[in-house]
Amino acid sequence: MSPTDTVIQYLSGELSSGDVIIDGGNSNYIDTIRHSKDLTKYGIQLIDVGTSGGIGGFSNGYCLMIGGSIRFFKRLEPIFKILSAPGGYFYVGGSGTGHFVKMVHNGIEYGIMQSYAEGFELLSAKTEFRLDLAKIADVWGHGSVIRSWLLELISVTLKQDASLKGIKGRVEDSGESRWLVKEAIDLGVPIPVISHSLQVRFRSKQENPFAERLLAKLRGQFGGHSIERDG
């Protein structure tokens, strides 16, 4: 049983009819709909709130995508208004919609981050130009069509250490983009950029991956190309 299932099951026995549970985590929207139906039996409402803003949201306000009963949304709206950045919350629709929209949001985030990472790797590889990557990230953040908070974070990171020494290129995925890719397959919607960014994260967790070793061996067999030996 997941932590969310455990907590909701516990709360269902402690709360009373008319009470509300707010799920502000990155729950699978399918689970959210199930939880909502189960809680309705006890007269308890579930409001699902997709929450974006990262650790900066505490200071700057969050972006909130809210699903569930509109009547209970209106009852709780003052809370959302206080927690969010100006203009940073809205009622999406019925149960599960808030978490669904956040799932898509996170997939877009994966794609944007991957694009930035590839672009800056290309800039870094052009060694003869001696490019100041931190300055490039900084200037792109002023008036450029690709300016964003993520780009600001890149600028800060590269100012601290442009070579990124001591950092492993292992990038975890938190699960939402797996749900998103499956949803896209079920709906027949092509999302090649997001799908690729997820696959890159999978690859980053592997050392000396089998597929690349097989490719190296095949090149050696059909073309006589040299093969690097491990150890």
mmCIF file with all atom_site columns, N, CA and C in Angstrom, residues 71-105:
data_model
loop_
_atom_site.group_PDB
_atom_site.id
_atom_site.type_symbol
_atom_site.label_atom_id
_atom_site.label_alt_id
_atom_site.label_comp_id
_atom_site.label_asym_id
_atom_site.label_entity_id
_atom_site.label_seq_id
_atom_site.pdbx_PDB_ins_code
_atom_site.Cartn_x
_atom_site.Cartn_y
_atom_site.Cartn_z
_atom_site.occupancy
_atom_site.B_iso_or_equiv
_atom_site.pdbx_formal_charge
_atom_site.auth_seq_id
_atom_site.auth_comp_id
_atom_site.auth_asym_id
_atom_site.auth_atom_id
_atom_site.pdbx_PDB_model_num
ATOM 1   N N  . ARG A 1 71  ? -17.806 23.231 -5.192  1.00 0.00 ? 71  ARG A N  1
ATOM 2   C CA . ARG A 1 71  ? -18.369 23.826 -3.974  1.00 0.00 ? 71  ARG A CA 1
ATOM 3   C C  . ARG A 1 71  ? -17.329 23.854 -2.873  1.00 0.00 ? 71  ARG A C  1
ATOM 4   N N  . PHE A 1 72  ? -16.578 22.763 -2.738  1.00 0.00 ? 72  PHE A N  1
ATOM 5   C CA . PHE A 1 72  ? -15.552 22.722 -1.698  1.00 0.00 ? 72  PHE A CA 1
ATOM 6   C C  . PHE A 1 72  ? -14.315 23.510 -2.106  1.00 0.00 ? 72  PHE A C  1
ATOM 7   N N  . PHE A 1 73  ? -14.075 23.598 -3.411  1.00 0.00 ? 73  PHE A N  1
ATOM 8   C CA . PHE A 1 73  ? -12.996 24.477 -3.873  1.00 0.00 ? 73  PHE A CA 1
ATOM 9   C C  . PHE A 1 73  ? -13.253 25.911 -3.428  1.00 0.00 ? 73  PHE A C  1
ATOM 10  N N  . LYS A 1 74  ? -14.482 26.376 -3.634  1.00 0.00 ? 74  LYS A N  1
ATOM 11  C CA . LYS A 1 74  ? -14.810 27.752 -3.255  1.00 0.00 ? 74  LYS A CA 1
ATOM 12  C C  . LYS A 1 74  ? -14.699 27.952 -1.747  1.00 0.00 ? 74  LYS A C  1
ATOM 13  N N  . ARG A 1 75  ? -15.042 26.921 -1.013  1.00 0.00 ? 75  ARG A N  1
ATOM 14  C CA . ARG A 1 75  ? -14.928 26.990 0.445   1.00 0.00 ? 75  ARG A CA 1
ATOM 15  C C  . ARG A 1 75  ? -13.469 27.146 0.875   1.00 0.00 ? 75  ARG A C  1
ATOM 16  N N  . LEU A 1 76  ? -12.564 26.499 0.138   1.00 0.00 ? 76  LEU A N  1
ATOM 17  C CA . LEU A 1 76  ? -11.153 26.506 0.501   1.00 0.00 ? 76  LEU A CA 1
ATOM 18  C C  . LEU A 1 76  ? -10.336 27.533 -0.279  1.00 0.00 ? 76  LEU A C  1
ATOM 19  N N  . GLU A 1 77  ? -10.979 28.262 -1.169  1.00 0.00 ? 77  GLU A N  1
ATOM 20  C CA . GLU A 1 77  ? -10.249 29.176 -2.063  1.00 0.00 ? 77  GLU A CA 1
ATOM 21  C C  . GLU A 1 77  ? -9.349  30.165 -1.331  1.00 0.00 ? 77  GLU A C  1
ATOM 22  N N  . PRO A 1 78  ? -9.741  30.704 -0.181  1.00 0.00 ? 78  PRO A N  1
ATOM 23  C CA . PRO A 1 78  ? -8.828  31.624 0.517   1.00 0.00 ? 78  PRO A CA 1
ATOM 24  C C  . PRO A 1 78  ? -7.470  31.004 0.837   1.00 0.00 ? 78  PRO A C  1
ATOM 25  N N  . ILE A 1 79  ? -7.459  29.698 1.133   1.00 0.00 ? 79  ILE A N  1
ATOM 26  C CA . ILE A 1 79  ? -6.189  29.009 1.399   1.00 0.00 ? 79  ILE A CA 1
ATOM 27  C C  . ILE A 1 79  ? -5.317  28.995 0.145   1.00 0.00 ? 79  ILE A C  1
ATOM 28  N N  . PHE A 1 80  ? -5.933  28.646 -0.980  1.00 0.00 ? 80  PHE A N  1
ATOM 29  C CA . PHE A 1 80  ? -5.188  28.563 -2.237  1.00 0.00 ? 80  PHE A CA 1
ATOM 30  C C  . PHE A 1 80  ? -4.664  29.936 -2.652  1.00 0.00 ? 80  PHE A C  1
ATOM 31  N N  . LYS A 1 81  ? -5.450  30.955 -2.404  1.00 0.00 ? 81  LYS A N  1
ATOM 32  C CA . LYS A 1 81  ? -5.049  32.318 -2.768  1.00 0.00 ? 81  LYS A CA 1
ATOM 33  C C  . LYS A 1 81  ? -3.831  32.755 -1.967  1.00 0.00 ? 81  LYS A C  1
ATOM 34  N N  . ILE A 1 82  ? -3.792  32.400 -0.692  1.00 0.00 ? 82  ILE A N  1
ATOM 35  C CA . ILE A 1 82  ? -2.659  32.760 0.168   1.00 0.00 ? 82  ILE A CA 1
ATOM 36  C C  . ILE A 1 82  ? -1.393  32.012 -0.244  1.00 0.00 ? 82  ILE A C  1
ATOM 37  N N  . LEU A 1 83  ? -1.544  30.731 -0.574  1.00 0.00 ? 83  LEU A N  1
ATOM 38  C CA . LEU A 1 83  ? -0.387  29.885 -0.875  1.00 0.00 ? 83  LEU A CA 1
ATOM 39  C C  . LEU A 1 83  ? 0.207   30.134 -2.260  1.00 0.00 ? 83  LEU A C  1
ATOM 40  N N  . SER A 1 84  ? -0.589  30.647 -3.186  1.00 0.00 ? 84  SER A N  1
ATOM 41  C CA . SER A 1 84  ? -0.147  30.736 -4.571  1.00 0.00 ? 84  SER A CA 1
ATOM 42  C C  . SER A 1 84  ? 0.504   32.076 -4.892  1.00 0.00 ? 84  SER A C  1
ATOM 43  N N  . ALA A 1 85  ? 1.261   32.079 -5.980  1.00 0.00 ? 85  ALA A N  1
ATOM 44  C CA . ALA A 1 85  ? 1.780   33.325 -6.530  1.00 0.00 ? 85  ALA A CA 1
ATOM 45  C C  . ALA A 1 85  ? 0.604   34.099 -7.135  1.00 0.00 ? 85  ALA A C  1
ATOM 46  N N  . PRO A 1 86  ? 0.730   35.399 -7.346  1.00 0.00 ? 86  PRO A N  1
ATOM 47  C CA . PRO A 1 86  ? -0.357  36.164 -7.962  1.00 0.00 ? 86  PRO A CA 1
ATOM 48  C C  . PRO A 1 86  ? -0.803  35.540 -9.281  1.00 0.00 ? 86  PRO A C  1
ATOM 49  N N  . GLY A 1 87  ? -2.078  35.221 -9.371  1.00 0.00 ? 87  GLY A N  1
ATOM 50  C CA . GLY A 1 87  ? -2.613  34.579 -10.573 1.00 0.00 ? 87  GLY A CA 1
ATOM 51  C C  . GLY A 1 87  ? -2.198  33.129 -10.703 1.00 0.00 ? 87  GLY A C  1
ATOM 52  N N  . GLY A 1 88  ? -1.685  32.528 -9.615  1.00 0.00 ? 88  GLY A N  1
ATOM 53  C CA . GLY A 1 88  ? -1.071  31.208 -9.702  1.00 0.00 ? 88  GLY A CA 1
ATOM 54  C C  . GLY A 1 88  ? -1.912  30.048 -9.228  1.00 0.00 ? 88  GLY A C  1
ATOM 55  N N  . TYR A 1 89  ? -3.243  30.192 -9.214  1.00 0.00 ? 89  TYR A N  1
ATOM 56  C CA . TYR A 1 89  ? -4.086  29.041 -8.905  1.00 0.00 ? 89  TYR A CA 1
ATOM 57  C C  . TYR A 1 89  ? -5.335  29.099 -9.766  1.00 0.00 ? 89  TYR A C  1
ATOM 58  N N  . PHE A 1 90  ? -5.865  27.907 -10.054 1.00 0.00 ? 90  PHE A N  1
ATOM 59  C CA . PHE A 1 90  ? -7.151  27.884 -10.747 1.00 0.00 ? 90  PHE A CA 1
ATOM 60  C C  . PHE A 1 90  ? -7.839  26.540 -10.552 1.00 0.00 ? 90  PHE A C  1
ATOM 61  N N  . TYR A 1 91  ? -9.146  26.572 -10.635 1.00 0.00 ? 91  TYR A N  1
ATOM 62  C CA . TYR A 1 91  ? -9.956  25.357 -10.525 1.00 0.00 ? 91  TYR A CA 1
ATOM 63  C C  . TYR A 1 91  ? -10.011 24.706 -11.898 1.00 0.00 ? 91  TYR A C  1
ATOM 64  N N  . VAL A 1 92  ? -9.492  23.473 -11.997 1.00 0.00 ? 92  VAL A N  1
ATOM 65  C CA . VAL A 1 92  ? -9.394  22.795 -13.285 1.00 0.00 ? 92  VAL A CA 1
ATOM 66  C C  . VAL A 1 92  ? -10.693 22.081 -13.637 1.00 0.00 ? 92  VAL A C  1
ATOM 67  N N  . GLY A 1 93  ? -11.255 21.336 -12.667 1.00 0.00 ? 93  GLY A N  1
ATOM 68  C CA . GLY A 1 93  ? -12.455 20.557 -12.936 1.00 0.00 ? 93  GLY A CA 1
ATOM 69  C C  . GLY A 1 93  ? -12.672 19.508 -11.853 1.00 0.00 ? 93  GLY A C  1
ATOM 70  N N  . GLY A 1 94  ? -13.332 18.432 -12.234 1.00 0.00 ? 94  GLY A N  1
ATOM 71  C CA . GLY A 1 94  ? -13.698 17.392 -11.277 1.00 0.00 ? 94  GLY A CA 1
ATOM 72  C C  . GLY A 1 94  ? -12.516 16.620 -10.722 1.00 0.00 ? 94  GLY A C  1
ATOM 73  N N  . SER A 1 95  ? -12.833 15.628 -9.934  1.00 0.00 ? 95  SER A N  1
ATOM 74  C CA . SER A 1 95  ? -11.815 14.851 -9.227  1.00 0.00 ? 95  SER A CA 1
ATOM 75  C C  . SER A 1 95  ? -10.771 14.284 -10.180 1.00 0.00 ? 95  SER A C  1
ATOM 76  N N  . GLY A 1 96  ? -9.508  14.458 -9.835  1.00 0.00 ? 96  GLY A N  1
ATOM 77  C CA . GLY A 1 96  ? -8.396  13.934 -10.617 1.00 0.00 ? 96  GLY A CA 1
ATOM 78  C C  . GLY A 1 96  ? -7.814  14.908 -11.620 1.00 0.00 ? 96  GLY A C  1
ATOM 79  N N  . THR A 1 97  ? -8.565  15.960 -11.955 1.00 0.00 ? 97  THR A N  1
ATOM 80  C CA . THR A 1 97  ? -8.093  16.868 -13.011 1.00 0.00 ? 97  THR A CA 1
ATOM 81  C C  . THR A 1 97  ? -6.871  17.669 -12.579 1.00 0.00 ? 97  THR A C  1
ATOM 82  N N  . GLY A 1 98  ? -6.828  18.051 -11.305 1.00 0.00 ? 98  GLY A N  1
ATOM 83  C CA . GLY A 1 98  ? -5.674  18.802 -10.825 1.00 0.00 ? 98  GLY A CA 1
ATOM 84  C C  . GLY A 1 98  ? -4.398  17.997 -10.939 1.00 0.00 ? 98  GLY A C  1
ATOM 85  N N  . HIS A 1 99  ? -4.456  16.744 -10.535 1.00 0.00 ? 99  HIS A N  1
ATOM 86  C CA . HIS A 1 99  ? -3.277  15.886 -10.611 1.00 0.00 ? 99  HIS A CA 1
ATOM 87  C C  . HIS A 1 99  ? -2.954  15.500 -12.057 1.00 0.00 ? 99  HIS A C  1
ATOM 88  N N  . PHE A 1 100 ? -3.974  15.397 -12.902 1.00 0.00 ? 100 PHE A N  1
ATOM 89  C CA . PHE A 1 100 ? -3.718  15.095 -14.310 1.00 0.00 ? 100 PHE A CA 1
ATOM 90  C C  . PHE A 1 100 ? -2.957  16.236 -14.975 1.00 0.00 ? 100 PHE A C  1
ATOM 91  N N  . VAL A 1 101 ? -3.415  17.459 -14.742 1.00 0.00 ? 101 VAL A N  1
ATOM 92  C CA . VAL A 1 101 ? -2.759  18.625 -15.334 1.00 0.00 ? 101 VAL A CA 1
ATOM 93  C C  . VAL A 1 101 ? -1.323  18.745 -14.807 1.00 0.00 ? 101 VAL A C  1
ATOM 94  N N  . LYS A 1 102 ? -1.119  18.462 -13.513 1.00 0.00 ? 102 LYS A N  1
ATOM 95  C CA . LYS A 1 102 ? 0.238   18.515 -12.955 1.00 0.00 ? 102 LYS A CA 1
ATOM 96  C C  . LYS A 1 102 ? 1.134   17.438 -13.569 1.00 0.00 ? 102 LYS A C  1
ATOM 97  N N  . MET A 1 103 ? 0.565   16.288 -13.867 1.00 0.00 ? 103 MET A N  1
ATOM 98  C CA . MET A 1 103 ? 1.333   15.222 -14.510 1.00 0.00 ? 103 MET A CA 1
ATOM 99  C C  . MET A 1 103 ? 1.853   15.689 -15.872 1.00 0.00 ? 103 MET A C  1
ATOM 100 N N  . VAL A 1 104 ? 0.981   16.325 -16.649 1.00 0.00 ? 104 VAL A N  1
ATOM 101 C CA . VAL A 1 104 ? 1.398   16.836 -17.954 1.00 0.00 ? 104 VAL A CA 1
ATOM 102 C C  . VAL A 1 104 ? 2.439   17.950 -17.766 1.00 0.00 ? 104 VAL A C  1
ATOM 103 N N  . HIS A 1 105 ? 2.220   18.808 -16.794 1.00 0.00 ? 105 HIS A N  1
ATOM 104 C CA . HIS A 1 105 ? 3.172   19.876 -16.463 1.00 0.00 ? 105 HIS A CA 1
ATOM 105 C C  . HIS A 1 105 ? 4.567   19.307 -16.213 1.00 0.00 ? 105 HIS A C  1
#
